[in-house]
């Protein structure tokens, strides 16, 4: 399975977790039964990582929303993609920031609404600036 396919699968797991309010373990078990999904180490790292750092990641999301946007207004697709990208950006330093952003934007084009890709790109651009300032 390519890294892009793994990201798409982990996005699906994170989305399902948000919709059903289940733990990552439950979602992975269900995915294996329902979709015959083969869960890779990368998928486990990201899914469990998002779950264990969810409060921090959601705080980063909230800090980078502008105008009238609040986290509660975001779709589950957008939230799952933001969580995926931000976890990669913050905790997987071997993945270039631009790759994490691009992959999330591409998934938004497939699964999100018409404005989701541009919205994600803007929010994640702000996240990059914040991470760069924190590391300076």
Coordinates of C-alpha atoms in Angstrom, one line a residue:
X1 CA 0.0 0.0 0.0
X2 CA 1.4 3.4 -0.9
X3 CA 1.7 6.2 1.7
X4 CA -1.1 8.1 -0.2
X5 CA -3.4 5.0 0.2
X6 CA -2.4 4.7 3.8
X7 CA -3.3 8.4 4.4
X8 CA -6.7 7.9 2.7
X9 CA -7.4 4.8 4.9
X10 CA -6.3 6.6 8.1
X11 CA -8.5 9.6 7.1
X12 CA -11.4 7.2 6.8
X13 CA -10.6 5.8 10.3
X14 CA -10.4 9.3 11.8
X15 CA -13.6 10.3 10.1
X16 CA -15.4 7.2 11.3
X17 CA -14.1 7.9 14.8
X18 CA -15.5 11.4 14.8
X19 CA -18.9 10.3 13.4
X20 CA -19.4 7.4 15.8
X21 CA -17.5 8.8 18.8
X22 CA -15.6 5.5 19.1
X23 CA -12.1 4.8 20.2
X24 CA -9.4 4.2 17.5
X25 CA -9.2 0.6 18.6
X26 CA -13.0 0.1 18.0
X27 CA -12.8 1.9 14.7
X28 CA -9.9 -0.2 13.5
X29 CA -11.6 -3.4 14.5
X30 CA -14.7 -2.4 12.7
X31 CA -12.8 -1.4 9.6
X32 CA -11.1 -4.8 9.5
X33 CA -14.4 -6.6 9.7
X34 CA -16.5 -4.4 7.4
X35 CA -14.0 -3.4 4.8
X36 CA -11.3 -6.0 5.2
X37 CA -8.9 -3.0 5.8
X38 CA -5.3 -3.9 6.4
X39 CA -4.1 -1.6 9.1
X40 CA -0.4 -0.6 8.7
X41 CA 2.1 0.7 11.2
X42 CA 1.8 4.2 9.7
X43 CA -2.0 4.1 10.0
X44 CA -1.7 3.0 13.7
X45 CA 0.9 5.6 14.5
X46 CA -1.3 8.4 13.0
X47 CA -4.7 7.2 14.3
X48 CA -3.5 6.5 17.9
X49 CA -1.4 9.6 17.8
X50 CA -4.3 11.8 16.9
X51 CA -6.4 10.2 19.6
X52 CA -3.7 10.7 22.3
X53 CA -3.0 14.3 21.3
X54 CA -6.5 15.2 20.3
X55 CA -6.9 18.1 22.8
X56 CA -3.6 19.7 21.6
X57 CA -4.4 19.2 17.9
X58 CA -7.9 20.5 18.3
X59 CA -6.4 23.5 20.1
X60 CA -4.1 24.2 17.2
X61 CA -7.1 24.0 14.9
X62 CA -9.0 26.4 17.0
X63 CA -6.1 28.8 17.1
X64 CA -5.8 28.9 13.3
X65 CA -9.4 29.5 12.5
X66 CA -10.2 33.0 11.3
X67 CA -13.3 35.2 11.2
X68 CA -16.5 33.6 12.3
X69 CA -15.1 30.0 12.0
X70 CA -15.3 27.9 15.1
X71 CA -14.3 24.3 15.4
X72 CA -17.9 23.3 16.1
X73 CA -18.9 24.6 12.6
X74 CA -16.4 22.4 10.8
X75 CA -17.5 19.3 9.0
X76 CA -16.3 15.9 10.2
X77 CA -14.4 15.5 6.9
X78 CA -12.6 18.8 7.5
X79 CA -11.8 17.9 11.1
X80 CA -10.5 14.5 10.2
X81 CA -8.2 16.0 7.5
X82 CA -7.0 18.7 9.8
X83 CA -6.2 16.3 12.6
X84 CA -4.4 14.0 10.2
X85 CA -2.3 16.8 8.7
X86 CA -1.5 18.5 12.0
X87 CA -0.4 15.3 13.6
X88 CA 1.9 14.6 10.7
X89 CA 3.3 18.1 10.8
X90 CA 3.9 18.2 14.5
X91 CA 4.9 14.6 15.3
X92 CA 6.3 13.1 12.2
X93 CA 9.3 15.3 11.3
X94 CA 10.5 13.0 8.5
X95 CA 7.5 14.0 6.5
X96 CA 7.9 17.4 4.8
X97 CA 5.3 19.9 5.9
X98 CA 4.3 20.6 2.2
X99 CA 3.6 16.9 1.7
X100 CA 1.2 16.8 4.7
X101 CA -0.6 19.9 3.4
X102 CA -0.8 18.7 -0.2
X103 CA -2.0 15.3 0.7
X104 CA -4.8 16.7 2.9
X105 CA -5.8 19.2 0.2
X106 CA -6.0 16.3 -2.3
X107 CA -8.1 14.3 0.0
X108 CA -10.4 17.3 0.6
X109 CA -10.9 17.5 -3.2
X110 CA -12.1 13.9 -3.2
X111 CA -14.2 13.8 0.0
X112 CA -15.0 17.4 1.0
X113 CA -17.2 20.2 -0.2
X114 CA -16.3 22.6 -3.0
X115 CA -14.5 25.1 -0.7
X116 CA -12.8 22.5 1.7
X117 CA -9.5 22.2 -0.2
X118 CA -8.9 26.0 -0.1
X119 CA -10.0 26.3 3.5
X120 CA -7.7 23.4 4.6
X121 CA -4.8 25.0 2.7
X122 CA -5.3 28.3 4.5
X123 CA -5.6 26.8 8.0
X124 CA -2.6 24.5 7.5
X125 CA -0.6 27.4 6.2
X126 CA -1.2 29.2 9.5
X127 CA -0.3 26.0 11.4
X128 CA 3.1 25.9 9.5
X129 CA 3.8 29.5 10.5
X130 CA 3.0 28.7 14.1
X131 CA 5.3 25.6 14.1
X132 CA 8.1 27.6 12.4
X133 CA 7.8 30.4 15.0
X134 CA 7.8 27.8 17.9
X135 CA 11.0 26.2 16.5
X136 CA 12.8 29.5 15.9

